[in-house]
mmCIF file with all atom_site columns, C-alpha atoms in Angstrom:
data_model
loop_
_atom_site.group_PDB
_atom_site.id
_atom_site.type_symbol
_atom_site.label_atom_id
_atom_site.label_alt_id
_atom_site.label_comp_id
_atom_site.label_asym_id
_atom_site.label_entity_id
_atom_site.label_seq_id
_atom_site.pdbx_PDB_ins_code
_atom_site.Cartn_x
_atom_site.Cartn_y
_atom_site.Cartn_z
_atom_site.occupancy
_atom_site.B_iso_or_equiv
_atom_site.pdbx_formal_charge
_atom_site.auth_seq_id
_atom_site.auth_comp_id
_atom_site.auth_asym_id
_atom_site.auth_atom_id
_atom_site.pdbx_PDB_model_num
ATOM 1   C CA . UNK Q 1 1   ? 1.489   5.234   -5.665  1.00 0.00 ? 23  UNK Q CA 1
ATOM 2   C CA . UNK Q 1 2   ? 2.307   1.557   -6.099  1.00 0.00 ? 24  UNK Q CA 1
ATOM 3   C CA . UNK Q 1 3   ? 3.966   -1.340  -4.286  1.00 0.00 ? 25  UNK Q CA 1
ATOM 4   C CA . UNK Q 1 4   ? 3.539   -0.025  -0.721  1.00 0.00 ? 26  UNK Q CA 1
ATOM 5   C CA . UNK Q 1 5   ? 3.862   -2.837  1.827   1.00 0.00 ? 27  UNK Q CA 1
ATOM 6   C CA . UNK Q 1 6   ? 1.265   -2.028  4.526   1.00 0.00 ? 28  UNK Q CA 1
ATOM 7   C CA . UNK Q 1 7   ? -0.506  1.205   3.577   1.00 0.00 ? 29  UNK Q CA 1
ATOM 8   C CA . UNK Q 1 8   ? -0.588  3.827   0.873   1.00 0.00 ? 30  UNK Q CA 1
ATOM 9   C CA . UNK Q 1 9   ? -1.239  6.781   3.205   1.00 0.00 ? 31  UNK Q CA 1
ATOM 10  C CA . UNK Q 1 10  ? -0.889  6.100   6.951   1.00 0.00 ? 32  UNK Q CA 1
ATOM 11  C CA . UNK Q 1 11  ? -1.601  8.607   9.707   1.00 0.00 ? 33  UNK Q CA 1
ATOM 12  C CA . UNK Q 1 12  ? -1.709  8.205   13.487  1.00 0.00 ? 34  UNK Q CA 1
ATOM 13  C CA . UNK Q 1 13  ? -1.786  10.679  16.353  1.00 0.00 ? 35  UNK Q CA 1
ATOM 14  C CA . UNK Q 1 14  ? -2.973  14.268  16.336  1.00 0.00 ? 36  UNK Q CA 1
ATOM 15  C CA . UNK Q 1 15  ? -2.195  15.087  12.723  1.00 0.00 ? 37  UNK Q CA 1
ATOM 16  C CA . UNK Q 1 16  ? -4.394  17.440  10.721  1.00 0.00 ? 38  UNK Q CA 1
ATOM 17  C CA . UNK Q 1 17  ? -4.975  16.931  7.006   1.00 0.00 ? 39  UNK Q CA 1
ATOM 18  C CA . UNK Q 1 18  ? -6.967  19.455  5.025   1.00 0.00 ? 40  UNK Q CA 1
ATOM 19  C CA . UNK Q 1 19  ? -7.370  17.153  2.053   1.00 0.00 ? 41  UNK Q CA 1
ATOM 20  C CA . UNK Q 1 20  ? -6.280  13.672  0.949   1.00 0.00 ? 42  UNK Q CA 1
ATOM 21  C CA . UNK Q 1 21  ? -7.436  13.756  -2.643  1.00 0.00 ? 43  UNK Q CA 1
ATOM 22  C CA . UNK Q 1 22  ? -6.798  12.661  -6.221  1.00 0.00 ? 44  UNK Q CA 1
ATOM 23  C CA . UNK Q 1 23  ? -4.326  9.895   -5.420  1.00 0.00 ? 45  UNK Q CA 1
ATOM 24  C CA . UNK Q 1 24  ? -3.895  6.636   -7.337  1.00 0.00 ? 46  UNK Q CA 1
ATOM 25  C CA . UNK Q 1 25  ? -3.072  3.880   -4.842  1.00 0.00 ? 47  UNK Q CA 1
ATOM 26  C CA . UNK Q 1 26  ? -2.345  0.328   -6.013  1.00 0.00 ? 48  UNK Q CA 1
ATOM 27  C CA . UNK Q 1 27  ? -1.192  -2.378  -3.601  1.00 0.00 ? 49  UNK Q CA 1
ATOM 28  C CA . UNK Q 1 28  ? 1.543   -4.897  -4.289  1.00 0.00 ? 50  UNK Q CA 1
ATOM 29  C CA . UNK Q 1 29  ? 0.263   -8.309  -5.329  1.00 0.00 ? 51  UNK Q CA 1
ATOM 30  C CA . UNK Q 1 30  ? 1.256   -10.342 -2.244  1.00 0.00 ? 52  UNK Q CA 1
ATOM 31  C CA . UNK Q 1 31  ? 0.775   -8.451  1.013   1.00 0.00 ? 53  UNK Q CA 1
ATOM 32  C CA . UNK Q 1 32  ? -0.282  -8.763  4.633   1.00 0.00 ? 54  UNK Q CA 1
ATOM 33  C CA . UNK Q 1 33  ? -3.049  -6.536  6.014   1.00 0.00 ? 55  UNK Q CA 1
ATOM 34  C CA . UNK Q 1 34  ? -3.272  -3.552  3.674   1.00 0.00 ? 56  UNK Q CA 1
ATOM 35  C CA . UNK Q 1 35  ? -4.903  -0.132  4.013   1.00 0.00 ? 57  UNK Q CA 1
ATOM 36  C CA . UNK Q 1 36  ? -4.881  2.259   1.080   1.00 0.00 ? 58  UNK Q CA 1
ATOM 37  C CA . UNK Q 1 37  ? -5.748  5.257   3.319   1.00 0.00 ? 59  UNK Q CA 1
ATOM 38  C CA . UNK Q 1 38  ? -5.526  4.730   7.082   1.00 0.00 ? 60  UNK Q CA 1
ATOM 39  C CA . UNK Q 1 39  ? -5.965  7.019   10.086  1.00 0.00 ? 61  UNK Q CA 1
ATOM 40  C CA . UNK Q 1 40  ? -6.001  6.238   13.792  1.00 0.00 ? 62  UNK Q CA 1
ATOM 41  C CA . UNK Q 1 41  ? -6.218  8.004   17.146  1.00 0.00 ? 63  UNK Q CA 1
ATOM 42  C CA . UNK Q 1 42  ? -7.829  11.429  16.809  1.00 0.00 ? 64  UNK Q CA 1
ATOM 43  C CA . UNK Q 1 43  ? -6.338  12.576  13.538  1.00 0.00 ? 65  UNK Q CA 1
ATOM 44  C CA . UNK Q 1 44  ? -8.202  15.470  11.907  1.00 0.00 ? 66  UNK Q CA 1
ATOM 45  C CA . UNK Q 1 45  ? -9.584  15.464  8.370   1.00 0.00 ? 67  UNK Q CA 1
ATOM 46  C CA . UNK Q 1 46  ? -11.596 17.739  6.114   1.00 0.00 ? 68  UNK Q CA 1
ATOM 47  C CA . UNK Q 1 47  ? -11.897 15.843  2.844   1.00 0.00 ? 69  UNK Q CA 1
ATOM 48  C CA . UNK Q 1 48  ? -10.996 12.526  1.194   1.00 0.00 ? 70  UNK Q CA 1
ATOM 49  C CA . UNK Q 1 49  ? -11.944 13.130  -2.420  1.00 0.00 ? 71  UNK Q CA 1
ATOM 50  C CA . UNK Q 1 50  ? -11.405 11.600  -5.839  1.00 0.00 ? 72  UNK Q CA 1
ATOM 51  C CA . UNK Q 1 51  ? -8.950  8.824   -4.953  1.00 0.00 ? 73  UNK Q CA 1
ATOM 52  C CA . UNK Q 1 52  ? -8.567  5.741   -7.133  1.00 0.00 ? 74  UNK Q CA 1
ATOM 53  C CA . UNK Q 1 53  ? -7.796  2.693   -4.991  1.00 0.00 ? 75  UNK Q CA 1
ATOM 54  C CA . UNK Q 1 54  ? -7.025  -0.850  -6.129  1.00 0.00 ? 76  UNK Q CA 1
ATOM 55  C CA . UNK Q 1 55  ? -6.110  -3.662  -3.742  1.00 0.00 ? 77  UNK Q CA 1
ATOM 56  C CA . UNK Q 1 56  ? -5.912  -6.829  -5.832  1.00 0.00 ? 78  UNK Q CA 1
ATOM 57  C CA . UNK Q 1 57  ? -5.508  -10.491 -4.822  1.00 0.00 ? 79  UNK Q CA 1
ATOM 58  C CA . UNK Q 1 58  ? -4.875  -9.702  -1.185  1.00 0.00 ? 80  UNK Q CA 1
ATOM 59  C CA . UNK Q 1 59  ? -4.219  -12.771 1.020   1.00 0.00 ? 81  UNK Q CA 1
ATOM 60  C CA . UNK Q 1 60  ? -5.231  -10.894 4.185   1.00 0.00 ? 82  UNK Q CA 1
ATOM 61  C CA . UNK Q 1 61  ? -7.439  -8.074  5.507   1.00 0.00 ? 83  UNK Q CA 1
ATOM 62  C CA . UNK Q 1 62  ? -7.888  -5.256  2.990   1.00 0.00 ? 84  UNK Q CA 1
ATOM 63  C CA . UNK Q 1 63  ? -9.413  -1.802  3.559   1.00 0.00 ? 85  UNK Q CA 1
ATOM 64  C CA . UNK Q 1 64  ? -9.733  0.986   1.021   1.00 0.00 ? 86  UNK Q CA 1
ATOM 65  C CA . UNK Q 1 65  ? -10.345 3.930   3.379   1.00 0.00 ? 87  UNK Q CA 1
ATOM 66  C CA . UNK Q 1 66  ? -10.095 3.067   7.067   1.00 0.00 ? 88  UNK Q CA 1
ATOM 67  C CA . UNK Q 1 67  ? -10.607 5.590   9.886   1.00 0.00 ? 89  UNK Q CA 1
ATOM 68  C CA . UNK Q 1 68  ? -10.509 4.867   13.635  1.00 0.00 ? 90  UNK Q CA 1
ATOM 69  C CA . UNK Q 1 69  ? -11.448 7.587   16.126  1.00 0.00 ? 91  UNK Q CA 1
ATOM 70  C CA . UNK Q 1 70  ? -10.982 10.172  13.386  1.00 0.00 ? 92  UNK Q CA 1
ATOM 71  C CA . UNK Q 1 71  ? -12.678 13.537  13.373  1.00 0.00 ? 93  UNK Q CA 1
ATOM 72  C CA . UNK Q 1 72  ? -13.011 16.437  11.004  1.00 0.00 ? 94  UNK Q CA 1
ATOM 73  C CA . UNK Q 1 73  ? -10.969 19.576  11.593  1.00 0.00 ? 95  UNK Q CA 1
ATOM 74  C CA . UNK Q 1 74  ? -13.975 21.706  12.501  1.00 0.00 ? 96  UNK Q CA 1
ATOM 75  C CA . UNK Q 1 75  ? -15.875 19.277  14.690  1.00 0.00 ? 97  UNK Q CA 1
ATOM 76  C CA . UNK Q 1 76  ? -16.365 21.790  17.501  1.00 0.00 ? 98  UNK Q CA 1
ATOM 77  C CA . UNK Q 1 77  ? -18.172 24.064  15.034  1.00 0.00 ? 99  UNK Q CA 1
ATOM 78  C CA . UNK Q 1 78  ? -20.351 21.176  13.891  1.00 0.00 ? 100 UNK Q CA 1
ATOM 79  C CA . UNK Q 1 79  ? -19.019 21.063  10.336  1.00 0.00 ? 101 UNK Q CA 1
ATOM 80  C CA . UNK Q 1 80  ? -18.620 17.599  8.758   1.00 0.00 ? 102 UNK Q CA 1
ATOM 81  C CA . UNK Q 1 81  ? -15.749 15.974  6.920   1.00 0.00 ? 103 UNK Q CA 1
ATOM 82  C CA . UNK Q 1 82  ? -16.289 14.417  3.495   1.00 0.00 ? 104 UNK Q CA 1
ATOM 83  C CA . UNK Q 1 83  ? -15.474 11.097  1.837   1.00 0.00 ? 105 UNK Q CA 1
ATOM 84  C CA . UNK Q 1 84  ? -16.598 11.691  -1.747  1.00 0.00 ? 106 UNK Q CA 1
ATOM 85  C CA . UNK Q 1 85  ? -16.032 10.700  -5.362  1.00 0.00 ? 107 UNK Q CA 1
ATOM 86  C CA . UNK Q 1 86  ? -13.654 7.822   -4.580  1.00 0.00 ? 108 UNK Q CA 1
ATOM 87  C CA . UNK Q 1 87  ? -13.275 4.661   -6.672  1.00 0.00 ? 109 UNK Q CA 1
ATOM 88  C CA . UNK Q 1 88  ? -12.421 1.632   -4.532  1.00 0.00 ? 110 UNK Q CA 1
ATOM 89  C CA . UNK Q 1 89  ? -11.680 -1.842  -5.929  1.00 0.00 ? 111 UNK Q CA 1
ATOM 90  C CA . UNK Q 1 90  ? -10.809 -4.695  -3.544  1.00 0.00 ? 112 UNK Q CA 1
ATOM 91  C CA . UNK Q 1 91  ? -10.301 -8.371  -4.392  1.00 0.00 ? 113 UNK Q CA 1
ATOM 92  C CA . UNK Q 1 92  ? -9.151  -11.029 -1.938  1.00 0.00 ? 114 UNK Q CA 1
ATOM 93  C CA . UNK Q 1 93  ? -7.433  -14.276 -2.820  1.00 0.00 ? 115 UNK Q CA 1
ATOM 94  C CA . UNK Q 1 94  ? -7.907  -15.880 0.614   1.00 0.00 ? 116 UNK Q CA 1
ATOM 95  C CA . UNK Q 1 95  ? -10.499 -16.140 3.374   1.00 0.00 ? 117 UNK Q CA 1
ATOM 96  C CA . UNK Q 1 96  ? -10.015 -12.683 4.887   1.00 0.00 ? 118 UNK Q CA 1
ATOM 97  C CA . UNK Q 1 97  ? -12.307 -9.703  5.392   1.00 0.00 ? 119 UNK Q CA 1
ATOM 98  C CA . UNK Q 1 98  ? -12.481 -6.770  3.015   1.00 0.00 ? 120 UNK Q CA 1
ATOM 99  C CA . UNK Q 1 99  ? -13.936 -3.314  3.654   1.00 0.00 ? 121 UNK Q CA 1
ATOM 100 C CA . UNK Q 1 100 ? -14.234 -0.593  1.043   1.00 0.00 ? 122 UNK Q CA 1
ATOM 101 C CA . UNK Q 1 101 ? -14.864 2.306   3.452   1.00 0.00 ? 123 UNK Q CA 1
ATOM 102 C CA . UNK Q 1 102 ? -14.339 1.471   7.124   1.00 0.00 ? 124 UNK Q CA 1
ATOM 103 C CA . UNK Q 1 103 ? -15.240 3.964   9.892   1.00 0.00 ? 125 UNK Q CA 1
ATOM 104 C CA . UNK Q 1 104 ? -14.980 2.909   13.540  1.00 0.00 ? 126 UNK Q CA 1
ATOM 105 C CA . UNK Q 1 105 ? -16.061 5.144   16.473  1.00 0.00 ? 127 UNK Q CA 1
ATOM 106 C CA . UNK Q 1 106 ? -15.962 8.476   14.649  1.00 0.00 ? 128 UNK Q CA 1
ATOM 107 C CA . UNK Q 1 107 ? -15.383 11.573  16.752  1.00 0.00 ? 129 UNK Q CA 1
ATOM 108 C CA . UNK Q 1 108 ? -16.974 13.958  14.305  1.00 0.00 ? 130 UNK Q CA 1
ATOM 109 C CA . UNK Q 1 109 ? -19.644 14.260  11.666  1.00 0.00 ? 131 UNK Q CA 1
ATOM 110 C CA . UNK Q 1 110 ? -18.966 12.541  8.339   1.00 0.00 ? 132 UNK Q CA 1
ATOM 111 C CA . UNK Q 1 111 ? -20.570 12.769  4.898   1.00 0.00 ? 133 UNK Q CA 1
ATOM 112 C CA . UNK Q 1 112 ? -20.029 9.769   2.582   1.00 0.00 ? 134 UNK Q CA 1
ATOM 113 C CA . UNK Q 1 113 ? -21.298 10.516  -0.913  1.00 0.00 ? 135 UNK Q CA 1
ATOM 114 C CA . UNK Q 1 114 ? -20.810 9.655   -4.592  1.00 0.00 ? 136 UNK Q CA 1
ATOM 115 C CA . UNK Q 1 115 ? -18.350 6.782   -4.131  1.00 0.00 ? 137 UNK Q CA 1
ATOM 116 C CA . UNK Q 1 116 ? -18.104 3.724   -6.394  1.00 0.00 ? 138 UNK Q CA 1
ATOM 117 C CA . UNK Q 1 117 ? -17.074 0.530   -4.591  1.00 0.00 ? 139 UNK Q CA 1
ATOM 118 C CA . UNK Q 1 118 ? -16.461 -3.037  -5.791  1.00 0.00 ? 140 UNK Q CA 1
ATOM 119 C CA . UNK Q 1 119 ? -15.456 -5.741  -3.296  1.00 0.00 ? 141 UNK Q CA 1
ATOM 120 C CA . UNK Q 1 120 ? -14.902 -9.420  -4.127  1.00 0.00 ? 142 UNK Q CA 1
ATOM 121 C CA . UNK Q 1 121 ? -13.664 -12.119 -1.791  1.00 0.00 ? 143 UNK Q CA 1
ATOM 122 C CA . UNK Q 1 122 ? -13.867 -15.562 -0.255  1.00 0.00 ? 144 UNK Q CA 1
ATOM 123 C CA . UNK Q 1 123 ? -14.932 -14.400 3.225   1.00 0.00 ? 145 UNK Q CA 1
ATOM 124 C CA . UNK Q 1 124 ? -16.926 -11.381 4.456   1.00 0.00 ? 146 UNK Q CA 1
ATOM 125 C CA . UNK Q 1 125 ? -17.014 -8.518  1.980   1.00 0.00 ? 147 UNK Q CA 1
ATOM 126 C CA . UNK Q 1 126 ? -18.194 -5.091  3.135   1.00 0.00 ? 148 UNK Q CA 1
ATOM 127 C CA . UNK Q 1 127 ? -18.723 -2.125  0.864   1.00 0.00 ? 149 UNK Q CA 1
ATOM 128 C CA . UNK Q 1 128 ? -19.318 0.568   3.516   1.00 0.00 ? 150 UNK Q CA 1
ATOM 129 C CA . UNK Q 1 129 ? -18.674 -0.562  7.101   1.00 0.00 ? 151 UNK Q CA 1
ATOM 130 C CA . UNK Q 1 130 ? -19.715 1.754   9.956   1.00 0.00 ? 152 UNK Q CA 1
ATOM 131 C CA . UNK Q 1 131 ? -19.528 1.175   13.719  1.00 0.00 ? 153 UNK Q CA 1
ATOM 132 C CA . UNK Q 1 132 ? -20.833 4.342   15.342  1.00 0.00 ? 154 UNK Q CA 1
ATOM 133 C CA . UNK Q 1 133 ? -22.242 4.066   18.842  1.00 0.00 ? 155 UNK Q CA 1
ATOM 134 C CA . UNK Q 1 134 ? -22.417 7.835   19.389  1.00 0.00 ? 156 UNK Q CA 1
ATOM 135 C CA . UNK Q 1 135 ? -25.601 9.483   18.124  1.00 0.00 ? 157 UNK Q CA 1
ATOM 136 C CA . UNK Q 1 136 ? -23.889 12.856  18.597  1.00 0.00 ? 158 UNK Q CA 1
ATOM 137 C CA . UNK Q 1 137 ? -21.605 11.998  15.652  1.00 0.00 ? 159 UNK Q CA 1
ATOM 138 C CA . UNK Q 1 138 ? -23.615 11.679  12.475  1.00 0.00 ? 160 UNK Q CA 1
ATOM 139 C CA . UNK Q 1 139 ? -22.485 9.614   9.496   1.00 0.00 ? 161 UNK Q CA 1
ATOM 140 C CA . UNK Q 1 140 ? -24.645 10.523  6.493   1.00 0.00 ? 162 UNK Q CA 1
ATOM 141 C CA . UNK Q 1 141 ? -24.423 8.276   3.439   1.00 0.00 ? 163 UNK Q CA 1
ATOM 142 C CA . UNK Q 1 142 ? -25.932 9.027   0.039   1.00 0.00 ? 164 UNK Q CA 1
ATOM 143 C CA . UNK Q 1 143 ? -25.575 8.377   -3.703  1.00 0.00 ? 165 UNK Q CA 1
ATOM 144 C CA . UNK Q 1 144 ? -22.969 5.634   -3.420  1.00 0.00 ? 166 UNK Q CA 1
ATOM 145 C CA . UNK Q 1 145 ? -22.901 2.629   -5.757  1.00 0.00 ? 167 UNK Q CA 1
ATOM 146 C CA . UNK Q 1 146 ? -21.696 -0.558  -4.047  1.00 0.00 ? 168 UNK Q CA 1
ATOM 147 C CA . UNK Q 1 147 ? -21.263 -4.058  -5.489  1.00 0.00 ? 169 UNK Q CA 1
ATOM 148 C CA . UNK Q 1 148 ? -20.110 -6.952  -3.257  1.00 0.00 ? 170 UNK Q CA 1
ATOM 149 C CA . UNK Q 1 149 ? -19.684 -10.482 -4.556  1.00 0.00 ? 171 UNK Q CA 1
ATOM 150 C CA . UNK Q 1 150 ? -17.732 -13.699 -4.090  1.00 0.00 ? 172 UNK Q CA 1
ATOM 151 C CA . UNK Q 1 151 ? -18.129 -16.977 -2.239  1.00 0.00 ? 173 UNK Q CA 1
ATOM 152 C CA . UNK Q 1 152 ? -18.239 -15.390 1.228   1.00 0.00 ? 174 UNK Q CA 1
ATOM 153 C CA . UNK Q 1 153 ? -20.869 -13.281 2.994   1.00 0.00 ? 175 UNK Q CA 1
ATOM 154 C CA . UNK Q 1 154 ? -21.466 -9.951  1.236   1.00 0.00 ? 176 UNK Q CA 1
ATOM 155 C CA . UNK Q 1 155 ? -22.689 -6.760  2.905   1.00 0.00 ? 177 UNK Q CA 1
ATOM 156 C CA . UNK Q 1 156 ? -22.787 -3.687  0.660   1.00 0.00 ? 178 UNK Q CA 1
ATOM 157 C CA . UNK Q 1 157 ? -23.646 -1.749  3.842   1.00 0.00 ? 179 UNK Q CA 1
ATOM 158 C CA . UNK Q 1 158 ? -22.692 -2.857  7.369   1.00 0.00 ? 180 UNK Q CA 1
ATOM 159 C CA . UNK Q 1 159 ? -24.078 -0.861  10.307  1.00 0.00 ? 181 UNK Q CA 1
ATOM 160 C CA . UNK Q 1 160 ? -23.740 -3.250  13.263  1.00 0.00 ? 182 UNK Q CA 1
ATOM 161 C CA . UNK Q 1 161 ? -26.311 -2.440  15.935  1.00 0.00 ? 183 UNK Q CA 1
ATOM 162 C CA . UNK Q 1 162 ? -26.334 1.320   15.292  1.00 0.00 ? 184 UNK Q CA 1
ATOM 163 C CA . UNK Q 1 163 ? -28.519 1.603   12.240  1.00 0.00 ? 185 UNK Q CA 1
ATOM 164 C CA . UNK Q 1 164 ? -31.375 3.993   13.045  1.00 0.00 ? 186 UNK Q CA 1
ATOM 165 C CA . UNK Q 1 165 ? -31.615 7.565   11.777  1.00 0.00 ? 187 UNK Q CA 1
ATOM 166 C CA . UNK Q 1 166 ? -30.269 8.719   15.179  1.00 0.00 ? 188 UNK Q CA 1
ATOM 167 C CA . UNK Q 1 167 ? -26.787 7.899   13.856  1.00 0.00 ? 189 UNK Q CA 1
ATOM 168 C CA . UNK Q 1 168 ? -27.143 9.534   10.449  1.00 0.00 ? 190 UNK Q CA 1
ATOM 169 C CA . UNK Q 1 169 ? -29.258 9.615   7.330   1.00 0.00 ? 191 UNK Q CA 1
ATOM 170 C CA . UNK Q 1 170 ? -28.927 7.435   4.232   1.00 0.00 ? 192 UNK Q CA 1
ATOM 171 C CA . UNK Q 1 171 ? -30.645 7.900   0.892   1.00 0.00 ? 193 UNK Q CA 1
ATOM 172 C CA . UNK Q 1 172 ? -30.271 7.395   -2.854  1.00 0.00 ? 194 UNK Q CA 1
ATOM 173 C CA . UNK Q 1 173 ? -27.661 4.649   -2.499  1.00 0.00 ? 195 UNK Q CA 1
ATOM 174 C CA . UNK Q 1 174 ? -27.445 1.605   -4.731  1.00 0.00 ? 196 UNK Q CA 1
ATOM 175 C CA . UNK Q 1 175 ? -26.580 -1.496  -2.673  1.00 0.00 ? 197 UNK Q CA 1
ATOM 176 C CA . UNK Q 1 176 ? -26.146 -4.794  -4.474  1.00 0.00 ? 198 UNK Q CA 1
ATOM 177 C CA . UNK Q 1 177 ? -24.911 -8.279  -3.679  1.00 0.00 ? 199 UNK Q CA 1
ATOM 178 C CA . UNK Q 1 178 ? -26.245 -11.727 -4.597  1.00 0.00 ? 200 UNK Q CA 1
ATOM 179 C CA . UNK Q 1 179 ? -27.311 -12.303 -0.981  1.00 0.00 ? 201 UNK Q CA 1
ATOM 180 C CA . UNK Q 1 180 ? -27.763 -9.336  1.396   1.00 0.00 ? 202 UNK Q CA 1
ATOM 181 C CA . UNK Q 1 181 ? -28.135 -5.598  0.940   1.00 0.00 ? 203 UNK Q CA 1
ATOM 182 C CA . UNK Q 1 182 ? -27.023 -4.774  4.494   1.00 0.00 ? 204 UNK Q CA 1
ATOM 183 C CA . UNK Q 1 183 ? -26.379 -5.817  8.046   1.00 0.00 ? 205 UNK Q CA 1
ATOM 184 C CA . UNK Q 1 184 ? -28.421 -3.741  10.483  1.00 0.00 ? 206 UNK Q CA 1
ATOM 185 C CA . UNK Q 1 185 ? -28.774 -5.699  13.726  1.00 0.00 ? 207 UNK Q CA 1
ATOM 186 C CA . UNK Q 1 186 ? -29.241 -8.795  11.571  1.00 0.00 ? 208 UNK Q CA 1
ATOM 187 C CA . UNK Q 1 187 ? -28.858 -9.837  7.961   1.00 0.00 ? 209 UNK Q CA 1
ATOM 188 C CA . UNK Q 1 188 ? -31.084 -7.735  5.689   1.00 0.00 ? 210 UNK Q CA 1
ATOM 189 C CA . UNK Q 1 189 ? -32.082 -9.208  2.338   1.00 0.00 ? 211 UNK Q CA 1
ATOM 190 C CA . UNK Q 1 190 ? -34.274 -6.468  0.873   1.00 0.00 ? 212 UNK Q CA 1
ATOM 191 C CA . UNK Q 1 191 ? -34.323 -2.691  0.672   1.00 0.00 ? 213 UNK Q CA 1
ATOM 192 C CA . UNK Q 1 192 ? -37.834 -2.693  2.095   1.00 0.00 ? 214 UNK Q CA 1
ATOM 193 C CA . UNK Q 1 193 ? -36.689 -4.482  5.252   1.00 0.00 ? 215 UNK Q CA 1
ATOM 194 C CA . UNK Q 1 194 ? -33.738 -2.126  5.587   1.00 0.00 ? 216 UNK Q CA 1
ATOM 195 C CA . UNK Q 1 195 ? -36.044 0.873   5.417   1.00 0.00 ? 217 UNK Q CA 1
ATOM 196 C CA . UNK Q 1 196 ? -38.392 -0.697  7.936   1.00 0.00 ? 218 UNK Q CA 1
ATOM 197 C CA . UNK Q 1 197 ? -35.760 -1.296  10.622  1.00 0.00 ? 219 UNK Q CA 1
ATOM 198 C CA . UNK Q 1 198 ? -33.713 1.875   10.069  1.00 0.00 ? 220 UNK Q CA 1
ATOM 199 C CA . UNK Q 1 199 ? -36.363 4.579   9.540   1.00 0.00 ? 221 UNK Q CA 1
ATOM 200 C CA . UNK Q 1 200 ? -34.092 5.986   6.823   1.00 0.00 ? 222 UNK Q CA 1
ATOM 201 C CA . UNK Q 1 201 ? -32.564 4.661   3.547   1.00 0.00 ? 223 UNK Q CA 1
ATOM 202 C CA . UNK Q 1 202 ? -35.167 6.407   1.418   1.00 0.00 ? 224 UNK Q CA 1
ATOM 203 C CA . UNK Q 1 203 ? -34.940 5.935   -2.350  1.00 0.00 ? 225 UNK Q CA 1
ATOM 204 C CA . UNK Q 1 204 ? -32.247 3.293   -1.946  1.00 0.00 ? 226 UNK Q CA 1
ATOM 205 C CA . UNK Q 1 205 ? -31.892 0.854   -4.854  1.00 0.00 ? 227 UNK Q CA 1
ATOM 206 C CA . UNK Q 1 206 ? -30.863 -2.765  -5.329  1.00 0.00 ? 228 UNK Q CA 1
ATOM 207 C CA . UNK Q 1 207 ? -29.664 -2.905  -8.954  1.00 0.00 ? 229 UNK Q CA 1
ATOM 208 C CA . UNK Q 1 208 ? -26.518 -4.729  -10.062 1.00 0.00 ? 230 UNK Q CA 1
ATOM 209 C CA . UNK Q 1 209 ? -24.237 -2.062  -11.554 1.00 0.00 ? 231 UNK Q CA 1
ATOM 210 C CA . UNK Q 1 210 ? -22.533 -2.897  -14.826 1.00 0.00 ? 232 UNK Q CA 1
ATOM 211 C CA . UNK Q 1 211 ? -19.069 -1.379  -14.604 1.00 0.00 ? 233 UNK Q CA 1
ATOM 212 C CA . UNK Q 1 212 ? -16.716 -1.067  -17.568 1.00 0.00 ? 234 UNK Q CA 1
ATOM 213 C CA . UNK Q 1 213 ? -14.243 -3.321  -15.739 1.00 0.00 ? 235 UNK Q CA 1
ATOM 214 C CA . UNK Q 1 214 ? -14.767 -4.471  -12.138 1.00 0.00 ? 236 UNK Q CA 1
ATOM 215 C CA . UNK Q 1 215 ? -11.010 -4.761  -11.618 1.00 0.00 ? 237 UNK Q CA 1
ATOM 216 C CA . UNK Q 1 216 ? -9.770  -1.496  -13.111 1.00 0.00 ? 238 UNK Q CA 1
ATOM 217 C CA . UNK Q 1 217 ? -12.551 0.959   -14.000 1.00 0.00 ? 239 UNK Q CA 1
ATOM 218 C CA . UNK Q 1 218 ? -15.822 1.491   -12.121 1.00 0.00 ? 240 UNK Q CA 1
ATOM 219 C CA . UNK Q 1 219 ? -17.317 3.849   -14.651 1.00 0.00 ? 241 UNK Q CA 1
ATOM 220 C CA . UNK Q 1 220 ? -20.764 2.564   -15.516 1.00 0.00 ? 242 UNK Q CA 1
ATOM 221 C CA . UNK Q 1 221 ? -21.325 0.881   -18.866 1.00 0.00 ? 243 UNK Q CA 1
ATOM 222 C CA . UNK Q 1 222 ? -25.061 1.387   -18.396 1.00 0.00 ? 244 UNK Q CA 1
ATOM 223 C CA . UNK Q 1 223 ? -26.851 3.667   -15.963 1.00 0.00 ? 245 UNK Q CA 1
ATOM 224 C CA . UNK Q 1 224 ? -29.964 1.464   -16.092 1.00 0.00 ? 246 UNK Q CA 1
ATOM 225 C CA . UNK Q 1 225 ? -31.877 3.667   -13.650 1.00 0.00 ? 247 UNK Q CA 1
ATOM 226 C CA . UNK Q 1 226 ? -28.930 4.175   -11.294 1.00 0.00 ? 248 UNK Q CA 1
ATOM 227 C CA . UNK Q 1 227 ? -28.210 7.461   -9.592  1.00 0.00 ? 249 UNK Q CA 1
ATOM 228 C CA . UNK Q 1 228 ? -25.201 9.354   -10.980 1.00 0.00 ? 250 UNK Q CA 1
ATOM 229 C CA . UNK Q 1 229 ? -22.212 9.125   -8.637  1.00 0.00 ? 251 UNK Q CA 1
ATOM 230 C CA . UNK Q 1 230 ? -19.699 11.848  -9.443  1.00 0.00 ? 252 UNK Q CA 1
ATOM 231 C CA . UNK Q 1 231 ? -20.412 15.235  -7.894  1.00 0.00 ? 253 UNK Q CA 1
ATOM 232 C CA . UNK Q 1 232 ? -17.875 17.914  -8.929  1.00 0.00 ? 254 UNK Q CA 1
ATOM 233 C CA . UNK Q 1 233 ? -19.124 20.334  -6.277  1.00 0.00 ? 255 UNK Q CA 1
ATOM 234 C CA . UNK Q 1 234 ? -17.024 18.480  -3.675  1.00 0.00 ? 256 UNK Q CA 1
ATOM 235 C CA . UNK Q 1 235 ? -13.777 18.580  -5.681  1.00 0.00 ? 257 UNK Q CA 1
#
């Protein structure tokens, strides 16, 4: 899917999607705010799996996977929805925010695992951005590899003020930027400080991943102690 103006896949209202998976989504070169996969207002999801997303040289806000008030289709039974095995590449050509995975006020339980994310920009760059003020909705994050860079402020993981293990567990992630590893109530520069304030983030790493090509292929050229990302059990 190429050359979409505002979004690759856009969903609002009470729609139900069993799976949004194995899509190739590439933005046009000059765009306004762009969302590769976007959902708003109580749409229902089970799985977002194995998508390849490239938003290149965006002059405005760019989000790879962006969900507002979204919930999984079996929330009442306590079963989570999954965001897994996605490759997300975002580059911004102007001073605008970028978010690889963006989840705001989830209304269900979410599992975010085995994603590869590269974000580069001139303003704030976020790899995984979560705003979850409801401890009854868990967002668990593990085995993701995230690289943020550029001349702006980089946050491989952004948690706002809701960063304790009450809001979900996080482990075995690799979070790298030249400046911060996360925002969790304040700027966090080291994995040790992140673990101290969050009471989670066990076995999290801070190693710069060497991808085959940051702008087209996030397969690793060298594992160099990194955790393997792809998990076929979700596909």
